[in-house]
Amino acid sequence: ISREGSADANIKNGIANDFSDLFDRYSNLKSILFGSKGAEAVFKNASPALYTAIPHLTAYSPSSAYPKRLSDKIENWRSCIRQLKELNR
């Protein structure tokens, strides 16, 4: 695994975490909030069954490379968190 700089796009030969083990160990996890479309894609490819089984949302990327105002990003994250809290009731 290697990466030059901080951009996710620069990751070469990345290895996804074992998400099945994570959800087995922490059975109280009911949903997922992805911090970028890239993170969502990695999860979807690594764990397609979990991807379809677990409610999830993707928030705006916090990266400065993602061209949104900070206030818009904050409101988007808050909205996603509210939606997931409602799903998990």
mmCIF file of N, CA and C in Angstrom:
data_model
loop_
_atom_site.group_PDB
_atom_site.id
_atom_site.type_symbol
_atom_site.label_atom_id
_atom_site.label_comp_id
_atom_site.label_asym_id
_atom_site.label_seq_id
_atom_site.Cartn_x
_atom_site.Cartn_y
_atom_site.Cartn_z
ATOM 1 N N ILE A 1 0.865 -1.179 0.000
ATOM 2 C CA ILE A 1 0.000 0.000 0.000
ATOM 3 C C ILE A 1 0.899 1.226 0.000
ATOM 4 N N SER A 2 0.574 2.160 -0.854
ATOM 5 C CA SER A 2 1.352 3.401 -0.872
ATOM 6 C C SER A 2 0.466 4.558 -1.300
ATOM 7 N N ARG A 3 0.892 5.743 -0.875
ATOM 8 C CA ARG A 3 0.158 6.953 -1.262
ATOM 9 C C ARG A 3 1.092 8.129 -1.131
ATOM 10 N N GLU A 4 1.121 8.950 -2.165
ATOM 11 C CA GLU A 4 1.846 10.205 -2.101
ATOM 12 C C GLU A 4 0.842 11.304 -1.823
ATOM 13 N N GLY A 5 1.076 12.097 -0.801
ATOM 14 C CA GLY A 5 0.156 13.167 -0.440
ATOM 15 C C GLY A 5 -1.037 12.618 0.323
ATOM 16 N N SER A 6 -2.055 13.453 0.515
ATOM 17 C CA SER A 6 -3.208 13.060 1.331
ATOM 18 C C SER A 6 -4.452 12.696 0.523
ATOM 19 N N ALA A 7 -4.405 12.851 -0.778
ATOM 20 C CA ALA A 7 -5.578 12.576 -1.608
ATOM 21 C C ALA A 7 -5.848 11.080 -1.719
ATOM 22 N N ASP A 8 -7.097 10.685 -1.488
ATOM 23 C CA ASP A 8 -7.472 9.276 -1.613
ATOM 24 C C ASP A 8 -7.181 8.752 -3.016
ATOM 25 N N ALA A 9 -7.296 9.610 -4.009
ATOM 26 C CA ALA A 9 -7.057 9.186 -5.391
ATOM 27 C C ALA A 9 -5.619 8.719 -5.590
ATOM 28 N N ASN A 10 -4.723 9.088 -4.684
ATOM 29 C CA ASN A 10 -3.320 8.695 -4.798
ATOM 30 C C ASN A 10 -3.018 7.351 -4.147
ATOM 31 N N ILE A 11 -4.004 6.694 -3.564
ATOM 32 C CA ILE A 11 -3.775 5.394 -2.934
ATOM 33 C C ILE A 11 -3.543 4.357 -4.024
ATOM 34 N N LYS A 12 -2.465 3.617 -3.886
ATOM 35 C CA LYS A 12 -2.124 2.547 -4.836
ATOM 36 C C LYS A 12 -2.106 1.227 -4.076
ATOM 37 N N ASN A 13 -2.753 0.213 -4.628
ATOM 38 C CA ASN A 13 -2.766 -1.126 -4.030
ATOM 39 C C ASN A 13 -3.352 -1.130 -2.623
ATOM 40 N N GLY A 14 -4.397 -0.385 -2.410
ATOM 41 C CA GLY A 14 -5.048 -0.343 -1.106
ATOM 42 C C GLY A 14 -5.753 -1.654 -0.779
ATOM 43 N N ILE A 15 -5.875 -1.932 0.503
ATOM 44 C CA ILE A 15 -6.563 -3.135 0.970
ATOM 45 C C ILE A 15 -7.693 -2.700 1.893
ATOM 46 N N ALA A 16 -8.900 -3.139 1.598
ATOM 47 C CA ALA A 16 -10.067 -2.760 2.406
ATOM 48 C C ALA A 16 -10.039 -3.480 3.755
ATOM 49 N N ASN A 17 -10.591 -2.844 4.758
ATOM 50 C CA ASN A 17 -10.748 -3.469 6.071
ATOM 51 C C ASN A 17 -11.734 -4.628 5.997
ATOM 52 N N ASP A 18 -11.697 -5.490 6.992
ATOM 53 C CA ASP A 18 -12.635 -6.607 7.086
ATOM 54 C C ASP A 18 -13.913 -6.098 7.749
ATOM 55 N N PHE A 19 -14.824 -5.615 6.937
ATOM 56 C CA PHE A 19 -16.049 -5.023 7.479
ATOM 57 C C PHE A 19 -16.964 -6.062 8.105
ATOM 58 N N SER A 20 -16.959 -7.279 7.587
ATOM 59 C CA SER A 20 -17.788 -8.333 8.181
ATOM 60 C C SER A 20 -17.396 -8.548 9.634
ATOM 61 N N ASP A 21 -16.103 -8.603 9.903
ATOM 62 C CA ASP A 21 -15.619 -8.780 11.269
ATOM 63 C C ASP A 21 -16.045 -7.597 12.142
ATOM 64 N N LEU A 22 -15.955 -6.405 11.609
ATOM 65 C CA LEU A 22 -16.371 -5.213 12.362
ATOM 66 C C LEU A 22 -17.831 -5.306 12.793
ATOM 67 N N PHE A 23 -18.701 -5.672 11.864
ATOM 68 C CA PHE A 23 -20.126 -5.757 12.184
ATOM 69 C C PHE A 23 -20.449 -6.971 13.057
ATOM 70 N N ASP A 24 -19.656 -8.022 12.964
ATOM 71 C CA ASP A 24 -19.827 -9.163 13.868
ATOM 72 C C ASP A 24 -19.445 -8.776 15.294
ATOM 73 N N ARG A 25 -18.343 -8.066 15.431
ATOM 74 C CA ARG A 25 -17.865 -7.663 16.766
ATOM 75 C C ARG A 25 -18.752 -6.605 17.411
ATOM 76 N N TYR A 26 -19.290 -5.724 16.608
ATOM 77 C CA TYR A 26 -20.093 -4.610 17.128
ATOM 78 C C TYR A 26 -21.499 -4.693 16.554
ATOM 79 N N SER A 27 -22.264 -5.622 17.058
ATOM 80 C CA SER A 27 -23.593 -5.891 16.516
ATOM 81 C C SER A 27 -24.569 -4.739 16.741
ATOM 82 N N ASN A 28 -24.190 -3.777 17.580
ATOM 83 C CA ASN A 28 -25.055 -2.613 17.796
ATOM 84 C C ASN A 28 -24.934 -1.580 16.668
ATOM 85 N N LEU A 29 -24.008 -1.770 15.746
ATOM 86 C CA LEU A 29 -23.913 -0.867 14.594
ATOM 87 C C LEU A 29 -25.098 -1.128 13.677
ATOM 88 N N LYS A 30 -25.854 -0.086 13.390
ATOM 89 C CA LYS A 30 -27.091 -0.254 12.627
ATOM 90 C C LYS A 30 -27.069 0.421 11.265
ATOM 91 N N SER A 31 -26.107 1.331 11.051
ATOM 92 C CA SER A 31 -26.056 2.057 9.788
ATOM 93 C C SER A 31 -24.647 2.607 9.590
ATOM 94 N N ILE A 32 -24.417 3.141 8.396
ATOM 95 C CA ILE A 32 -23.094 3.653 8.035
ATOM 96 C C ILE A 32 -23.242 5.038 7.425
ATOM 97 N N LEU A 33 -22.335 5.926 7.805
ATOM 98 C CA LEU A 33 -22.232 7.237 7.170
ATOM 99 C C LEU A 33 -20.858 7.312 6.521
ATOM 100 N N PHE A 34 -20.836 7.310 5.208
ATOM 101 C CA PHE A 34 -19.583 7.415 4.472
ATOM 102 C C PHE A 34 -19.184 8.874 4.355
ATOM 103 N N GLY A 35 -17.875 9.110 4.440
ATOM 104 C CA GLY A 35 -17.356 10.470 4.353
ATOM 105 C C GLY A 35 -16.964 10.890 2.957
ATOM 106 N N SER A 36 -17.244 10.043 1.999
ATOM 107 C CA SER A 36 -16.979 10.384 0.594
ATOM 108 C C SER A 36 -17.536 9.277 -0.296
ATOM 109 N N LYS A 37 -17.722 9.608 -1.557
ATOM 110 C CA LYS A 37 -18.173 8.594 -2.508
ATOM 111 C C LYS A 37 -17.091 7.523 -2.701
ATOM 112 N N GLY A 38 -15.838 7.917 -2.552
ATOM 113 C CA GLY A 38 -14.748 6.962 -2.654
ATOM 114 C C GLY A 38 -14.814 5.924 -1.548
ATOM 115 N N ALA A 39 -15.083 6.374 -0.324
ATOM 116 C CA ALA A 39 -15.212 5.455 0.811
ATOM 117 C C ALA A 39 -16.396 4.514 0.596
ATOM 118 N N GLU A 40 -17.478 5.052 0.075
ATOM 119 C CA GLU A 40 -18.651 4.211 -0.211
ATOM 120 C C GLU A 40 -18.309 3.149 -1.256
ATOM 121 N N ALA A 41 -17.581 3.534 -2.297
ATOM 122 C CA ALA A 41 -17.224 2.594 -3.370
ATOM 123 C C ALA A 41 -16.329 1.478 -2.846
ATOM 124 N N VAL A 42 -15.389 1.820 -1.969
ATOM 125 C CA VAL A 42 -14.508 0.796 -1.401
ATOM 126 C C VAL A 42 -15.331 -0.205 -0.605
ATOM 127 N N PHE A 43 -16.236 0.308 0.227
ATOM 128 C CA PHE A 43 -17.079 -0.570 1.038
ATOM 129 C C PHE A 43 -17.962 -1.444 0.152
ATOM 130 N N LYS A 44 -18.572 -0.844 -0.847
ATOM 131 C CA LYS A 44 -19.466 -1.589 -1.743
ATOM 132 C C LYS A 44 -18.724 -2.722 -2.446
ATOM 133 N N ASN A 45 -17.506 -2.450 -2.907
ATOM 134 C CA ASN A 45 -16.723 -3.471 -3.604
ATOM 135 C C ASN A 45 -16.203 -4.543 -2.651
ATOM 136 N N ALA A 46 -15.842 -4.148 -1.433
ATOM 137 C CA ALA A 46 -15.269 -5.093 -0.474
ATOM 138 C C ALA A 46 -16.336 -5.951 0.202
ATOM 139 N N SER A 47 -17.526 -5.369 0.386
ATOM 140 C CA SER A 47 -18.586 -6.060 1.139
ATOM 141 C C SER A 47 -19.951 -5.841 0.506
ATOM 142 N N PRO A 48 -20.181 -6.381 -0.693
ATOM 143 C CA PRO A 48 -21.448 -6.114 -1.382
ATOM 144 C C PRO A 48 -22.680 -6.558 -0.606
ATOM 145 N N ALA A 49 -22.594 -7.668 0.126
ATOM 146 C CA ALA A 49 -23.763 -8.133 0.892
ATOM 147 C C ALA A 49 -24.086 -7.158 2.026
ATOM 148 N N LEU A 50 -23.063 -6.689 2.733
ATOM 149 C CA LEU A 50 -23.296 -5.706 3.800
ATOM 150 C C LEU A 50 -23.807 -4.395 3.220
ATOM 151 N N TYR A 51 -23.268 -4.021 2.060
ATOM 152 C CA TYR A 51 -23.679 -2.763 1.427
ATOM 153 C C TYR A 51 -25.181 -2.743 1.171
ATOM 154 N N THR A 52 -25.728 -3.849 0.725
ATOM 155 C CA THR A 52 -27.163 -3.878 0.449
ATOM 156 C C THR A 52 -27.984 -4.114 1.711
ATOM 157 N N ALA A 53 -27.382 -4.710 2.736
ATOM 158 C CA ALA A 53 -28.135 -5.064 3.948
ATOM 159 C C ALA A 53 -28.208 -3.952 4.986
ATOM 160 N N ILE A 54 -27.230 -3.062 5.009
ATOM 161 C CA ILE A 54 -27.140 -2.058 6.072
ATOM 162 C C ILE A 54 -27.486 -0.686 5.516
ATOM 163 N N PRO A 55 -28.412 0.030 6.166
ATOM 164 C CA PRO A 55 -28.729 1.391 5.720
ATOM 165 C C PRO A 55 -27.477 2.269 5.739
ATOM 166 N N HIS A 56 -27.348 3.104 4.721
ATOM 167 C CA HIS A 56 -26.175 3.967 4.647
ATOM 168 C C HIS A 56 -26.487 5.247 3.884
ATOM 169 N N LEU A 57 -25.706 6.251 4.174
ATOM 170 C CA LEU A 57 -25.761 7.518 3.453
ATOM 171 C C LEU A 57 -24.331 7.958 3.178
ATOM 172 N N THR A 58 -24.164 8.809 2.196
ATOM 173 C CA THR A 58 -22.852 9.367 1.890
ATOM 174 C C THR A 58 -22.928 10.886 2.025
ATOM 175 N N ALA A 59 -22.120 11.402 2.919
ATOM 176 C CA ALA A 59 -22.070 12.853 3.137
ATOM 177 C C ALA A 59 -21.072 13.478 2.166
ATOM 178 N N TYR A 60 -21.124 14.801 2.079
ATOM 179 C CA TYR A 60 -20.127 15.508 1.276
ATOM 180 C C TYR A 60 -18.742 15.220 1.829
ATOM 181 N N SER A 61 -17.794 15.057 0.959
ATOM 182 C CA SER A 61 -16.418 14.835 1.377
ATOM 183 C C SER A 61 -15.906 16.064 2.131
ATOM 184 N N PRO A 62 -15.194 15.844 3.244
ATOM 185 C CA PRO A 62 -14.620 16.980 3.965
ATOM 186 C C PRO A 62 -13.371 17.531 3.279
ATOM 187 N N SER A 63 -12.913 16.860 2.241
ATOM 188 C CA SER A 63 -11.693 17.270 1.561
ATOM 189 C C SER A 63 -11.819 18.668 0.965
ATOM 190 N N SER A 64 -10.730 19.405 1.044
ATOM 191 C CA SER A 64 -10.717 20.736 0.409
ATOM 192 C C SER A 64 -10.766 20.616 -1.110
ATOM 193 N N ALA A 65 -10.504 19.438 -1.635
ATOM 194 C CA ALA A 65 -10.598 19.213 -3.079
ATOM 195 C C ALA A 65 -12.051 19.140 -3.539
ATOM 196 N N TYR A 66 -12.986 18.941 -2.601
ATOM 197 C CA TYR A 66 -14.410 18.885 -2.942
ATOM 198 C C TYR A 66 -14.965 20.299 -2.843
ATOM 199 N N PRO A 67 -15.376 20.894 -3.969
ATOM 200 C CA PRO A 67 -15.698 22.321 -4.020
ATOM 201 C C PRO A 67 -17.086 22.700 -3.472
ATOM 202 N N LYS A 68 -17.225 22.638 -2.174
ATOM 203 C CA LYS A 68 -18.445 23.105 -1.506
ATOM 204 C C LYS A 68 -18.026 24.025 -0.373
ATOM 205 N N ARG A 69 -18.894 24.956 -0.030
ATOM 206 C CA ARG A 69 -18.613 25.823 1.122
ATOM 207 C C ARG A 69 -18.626 24.988 2.395
ATOM 208 N N LEU A 70 -17.798 25.368 3.351
ATOM 209 C CA LEU A 70 -17.726 24.656 4.611
ATOM 210 C C LEU A 70 -19.092 24.597 5.281
ATOM 211 N N SER A 71 -19.850 25.685 5.243
ATOM 212 C CA SER A 71 -21.176 25.698 5.873
ATOM 213 C C SER A 71 -22.113 24.689 5.208
ATOM 214 N N ASP A 72 -21.997 24.507 3.898
ATOM 215 C CA ASP A 72 -22.811 23.508 3.192
ATOM 216 C C ASP A 72 -22.411 22.092 3.600
ATOM 217 N N LYS A 73 -21.102 21.866 3.745
ATOM 218 C CA LYS A 73 -20.632 20.550 4.166
ATOM 219 C C LYS A 73 -21.122 20.223 5.574
ATOM 220 N N ILE A 74 -21.029 21.188 6.465
ATOM 221 C CA ILE A 74 -21.481 20.965 7.846
ATOM 222 C C ILE A 74 -22.967 20.653 7.876
ATOM 223 N N GLU A 75 -23.759 21.402 7.142
ATOM 224 C CA GLU A 75 -25.206 21.150 7.136
ATOM 225 C C GLU A 75 -25.524 19.794 6.515
ATOM 226 N N ASN A 76 -24.801 19.421 5.475
ATOM 227 C CA ASN A 76 -25.004 18.111 4.858
ATOM 228 C C ASN A 76 -24.697 16.995 5.844
ATOM 229 N N TRP A 77 -23.595 17.080 6.560
ATOM 230 C CA TRP A 77 -23.242 16.061 7.556
ATOM 231 C C TRP A 77 -24.312 16.004 8.647
ATOM 232 N N ARG A 78 -24.752 17.158 9.131
ATOM 233 C CA ARG A 78 -25.804 17.178 10.157
ATOM 234 C C ARG A 78 -27.080 16.514 9.660
ATOM 235 N N SER A 79 -27.442 16.804 8.428
ATOM 236 C CA SER A 79 -28.642 16.218 7.840
ATOM 237 C C SER A 79 -28.516 14.698 7.739
ATOM 238 N N CYS A 80 -27.377 14.227 7.293
ATOM 239 C CA CYS A 80 -27.158 12.778 7.190
ATOM 240 C C CYS A 80 -27.242 12.119 8.560
ATOM 241 N N ILE A 81 -26.642 12.735 9.551
ATOM 242 C CA ILE A 81 -26.676 12.176 10.912
ATOM 243 C C ILE A 81 -28.111 12.120 11.419
ATOM 244 N N ARG A 82 -28.880 13.180 11.197
ATOM 245 C CA ARG A 82 -30.293 13.180 11.610
ATOM 246 C C ARG A 82 -31.055 12.050 10.928
ATOM 247 N N GLN A 83 -30.847 11.885 9.630
ATOM 248 C CA GLN A 83 -31.550 10.841 8.881
ATOM 249 C C GLN A 83 -31.206 9.443 9.408
ATOM 250 N N LEU A 84 -29.941 9.210 9.699
ATOM 251 C CA LEU A 84 -29.537 7.899 10.201
ATOM 252 C C LEU A 84 -30.072 7.667 11.613
ATOM 253 N N LYS A 85 -30.121 8.706 12.424
ATOM 254 C CA LYS A 85 -30.711 8.551 13.765
ATOM 255 C C LYS A 85 -32.168 8.148 13.653
ATOM 256 N N GLU A 86 -32.886 8.723 12.714
ATOM 257 C CA GLU A 86 -34.299 8.365 12.511
ATOM 258 C C GLU A 86 -34.421 6.901 12.057
ATOM 259 N N LEU A 87 -33.548 6.481 11.163
ATOM 260 C CA LEU A 87 -33.580 5.089 10.693
ATOM 261 C C LEU A 87 -33.292 4.102 11.816
ATOM 262 N N ASN A 88 -32.462 4.509 12.753
ATOM 263 C CA ASN A 88 -32.005 3.602 13.808
ATOM 264 C C ASN A 88 -32.920 3.573 15.025
ATOM 265 N N ARG A 89 -33.996 4.308 15.009
ATOM 266 C CA ARG A 89 -34.919 4.303 16.144
ATOM 267 C C ARG A 89 -35.648 3.009 16.235
#
